[in-house]
Amino acid sequence: MENKINIFENENYKFISDFVETKIPILRANNKFENDYIKLSETMESLETELLDIQKEKFNEMIKLIYKNEEYYFALAYSLGVKYGADLRKL
């Protein structure tokens, strides 16, 4: 059984990721998510002000990589939702 998703073979996953990202306000309407989201943003900003220049560069590179990885996560989550949507409705 092939467990490979073809959307990752080219840049198509970015279209899906962009679409999913437009739906983030739905998550932000959830108080727990919003609180965690704000806390993460505040922590990142606070940390960045405390870092030395070389550390800031590494920190910023790490954040860029996290966002790049999120593109894949969003596309995978969306495609799994499409594939298993009927099962998800039962939850």
PDB file of C-alpha atoms in Angstrom:
ATOM      1  CA  MET A   1       0.000   0.000   0.000  1.00  0.00           C
ATOM      2  CA  GLU A   2       1.419   3.347  -1.076  1.00  0.00           C
ATOM      3  CA  ASN A   3       1.460   5.865   1.780  1.00  0.00           C
ATOM      4  CA  LYS A   4       2.805   8.739  -0.304  1.00  0.00           C
ATOM      5  CA  ILE A   5       0.867  11.945  -0.860  1.00  0.00           C
ATOM      6  CA  ASN A   6       1.657  13.472  -4.261  1.00  0.00           C
ATOM      7  CA  ILE A   7       0.930  17.060  -3.212  1.00  0.00           C
ATOM      8  CA  PHE A   8       4.384  17.174  -1.629  1.00  0.00           C
ATOM      9  CA  GLU A   9       6.131  16.281  -4.887  1.00  0.00           C
ATOM     10  CA  ASN A  10       5.806  19.852  -6.140  1.00  0.00           C
ATOM     11  CA  GLU A  11       4.700  23.198  -4.737  1.00  0.00           C
ATOM     12  CA  ASN A  12       0.965  22.305  -4.621  1.00  0.00           C
ATOM     13  CA  TYR A  13       1.070  21.858  -0.864  1.00  0.00           C
ATOM     14  CA  LYS A  14       1.648  25.625  -0.562  1.00  0.00           C
ATOM     15  CA  PHE A  15      -1.753  26.357  -2.109  1.00  0.00           C
ATOM     16  CA  ILE A  16      -3.399  24.104   0.453  1.00  0.00           C
ATOM     17  CA  SER A  17      -1.352  25.617   3.261  1.00  0.00           C
ATOM     18  CA  ASP A  18      -2.331  29.134   2.189  1.00  0.00           C
ATOM     19  CA  PHE A  19      -5.989  28.102   2.162  1.00  0.00           C
ATOM     20  CA  VAL A  20      -5.753  26.537   5.623  1.00  0.00           C
ATOM     21  CA  GLU A  21      -3.998  29.632   6.925  1.00  0.00           C
ATOM     22  CA  THR A  22      -6.990  31.747   5.879  1.00  0.00           C
ATOM     23  CA  LYS A  23      -9.021  29.652   8.332  1.00  0.00           C
ATOM     24  CA  ILE A  24      -6.814  30.440  11.355  1.00  0.00           C
ATOM     25  CA  PRO A  25      -9.399  32.980  12.629  1.00  0.00           C
ATOM     26  CA  ILE A  26     -11.637  29.990  13.362  1.00  0.00           C
ATOM     27  CA  LEU A  27      -8.977  28.682  15.750  1.00  0.00           C
ATOM     28  CA  ARG A  28      -8.396  32.115  17.202  1.00  0.00           C
ATOM     29  CA  ALA A  29     -12.052  32.226  18.225  1.00  0.00           C
ATOM     30  CA  ASN A  30     -11.221  29.419  20.675  1.00  0.00           C
ATOM     31  CA  ASN A  31     -10.144  31.021  23.970  1.00  0.00           C
ATOM     32  CA  LYS A  32      -7.594  28.343  24.891  1.00  0.00           C
ATOM     33  CA  PHE A  33      -5.941  28.521  21.476  1.00  0.00           C
ATOM     34  CA  GLU A  34      -5.975  32.325  21.503  1.00  0.00           C
ATOM     35  CA  ASN A  35      -4.371  32.464  24.943  1.00  0.00           C
ATOM     36  CA  ASP A  36      -1.644  30.034  23.877  1.00  0.00           C
ATOM     37  CA  TYR A  37      -1.159  31.923  20.608  1.00  0.00           C
ATOM     38  CA  ILE A  38      -0.717  35.242  22.404  1.00  0.00           C
ATOM     39  CA  LYS A  39       1.573  33.698  25.019  1.00  0.00           C
ATOM     40  CA  LEU A  40       3.753  32.172  22.286  1.00  0.00           C
ATOM     41  CA  SER A  41       3.999  35.491  20.450  1.00  0.00           C
ATOM     42  CA  GLU A  42       4.849  37.388  23.619  1.00  0.00           C
ATOM     43  CA  THR A  43       7.446  34.796  24.641  1.00  0.00           C
ATOM     44  CA  MET A  44       9.094  34.915  21.223  1.00  0.00           C
ATOM     45  CA  GLU A  45       9.238  38.715  21.279  1.00  0.00           C
ATOM     46  CA  SER A  46      10.619  38.749  24.807  1.00  0.00           C
ATOM     47  CA  LEU A  47      13.266  36.161  24.005  1.00  0.00           C
ATOM     48  CA  GLU A  48      14.351  37.961  20.866  1.00  0.00           C
ATOM     49  CA  THR A  49      15.039  41.163  22.806  1.00  0.00           C
ATOM     50  CA  GLU A  50      17.298  39.266  25.208  1.00  0.00           C
ATOM     51  CA  LEU A  51      19.429  37.508  22.602  1.00  0.00           C
ATOM     52  CA  LEU A  52      22.812  38.550  21.271  1.00  0.00           C
ATOM     53  CA  ASP A  53      23.001  39.327  17.540  1.00  0.00           C
ATOM     54  CA  ILE A  54      24.319  35.892  16.530  1.00  0.00           C
ATOM     55  CA  GLN A  55      21.660  34.246  18.662  1.00  0.00           C
ATOM     56  CA  LYS A  56      18.978  36.446  17.074  1.00  0.00           C
ATOM     57  CA  GLU A  57      20.068  35.242  13.650  1.00  0.00           C
ATOM     58  CA  LYS A  58      19.765  31.618  14.742  1.00  0.00           C
ATOM     59  CA  PHE A  59      16.456  32.304  16.478  1.00  0.00           C
ATOM     60  CA  ASN A  60      15.034  33.999  13.366  1.00  0.00           C
ATOM     61  CA  GLU A  61      16.236  31.115  11.192  1.00  0.00           C
ATOM     62  CA  MET A  62      14.548  28.683  13.567  1.00  0.00           C
ATOM     63  CA  ILE A  63      11.265  30.620  13.356  1.00  0.00           C
ATOM     64  CA  LYS A  64      11.439  30.654   9.536  1.00  0.00           C
ATOM     65  CA  LEU A  65      11.949  26.880   9.543  1.00  0.00           C
ATOM     66  CA  ILE A  66       9.024  26.388  11.907  1.00  0.00           C
ATOM     67  CA  TYR A  67       6.785  28.363   9.533  1.00  0.00           C
ATOM     68  CA  LYS A  68       8.050  26.346   6.558  1.00  0.00           C
ATOM     69  CA  ASN A  69       7.274  23.129   8.425  1.00  0.00           C
ATOM     70  CA  GLU A  70       3.813  24.441   9.225  1.00  0.00           C
ATOM     71  CA  GLU A  71       3.115  24.635   5.490  1.00  0.00           C
ATOM     72  CA  TYR A  72       3.609  20.883   5.300  1.00  0.00           C
ATOM     73  CA  TYR A  73       1.595  20.252   8.481  1.00  0.00           C
ATOM     74  CA  PHE A  74      -1.314  22.343   7.189  1.00  0.00           C
ATOM     75  CA  ALA A  75      -1.351  20.550   3.843  1.00  0.00           C
ATOM     76  CA  LEU A  76      -1.119  17.133   5.485  1.00  0.00           C
ATOM     77  CA  ALA A  77      -3.857  17.946   8.007  1.00  0.00           C
ATOM     78  CA  TYR A  78      -6.119  19.215   5.243  1.00  0.00           C
ATOM     79  CA  SER A  79      -5.558  16.170   3.043  1.00  0.00           C
ATOM     80  CA  LEU A  80      -6.169  13.832   5.989  1.00  0.00           C
ATOM     81  CA  GLY A  81      -9.347  15.765   6.767  1.00  0.00           C
ATOM     82  CA  VAL A  82     -10.507  15.263   3.198  1.00  0.00           C
ATOM     83  CA  LYS A  83      -9.648  11.566   3.319  1.00  0.00           C
ATOM     84  CA  TYR A  84     -11.086  10.885   6.784  1.00  0.00           C
ATOM     85  CA  GLY A  85     -13.722  13.627   6.942  1.00  0.00           C
ATOM     86  CA  ALA A  86     -16.603  11.213   7.491  1.00  0.00           C
ATOM     87  CA  ASP A  87     -14.786   9.641  10.437  1.00  0.00           C
ATOM     88  CA  LEU A  88     -14.037  13.071  11.897  1.00  0.00           C
ATOM     89  CA  ARG A  89     -17.721  13.973  11.898  1.00  0.00           C
ATOM     90  CA  LYS A  90     -18.348  11.037  14.233  1.00  0.00           C
ATOM     91  CA  LEU A  91     -16.080  12.522  16.943  1.00  0.00           C
TER      92      LEU A  91
END
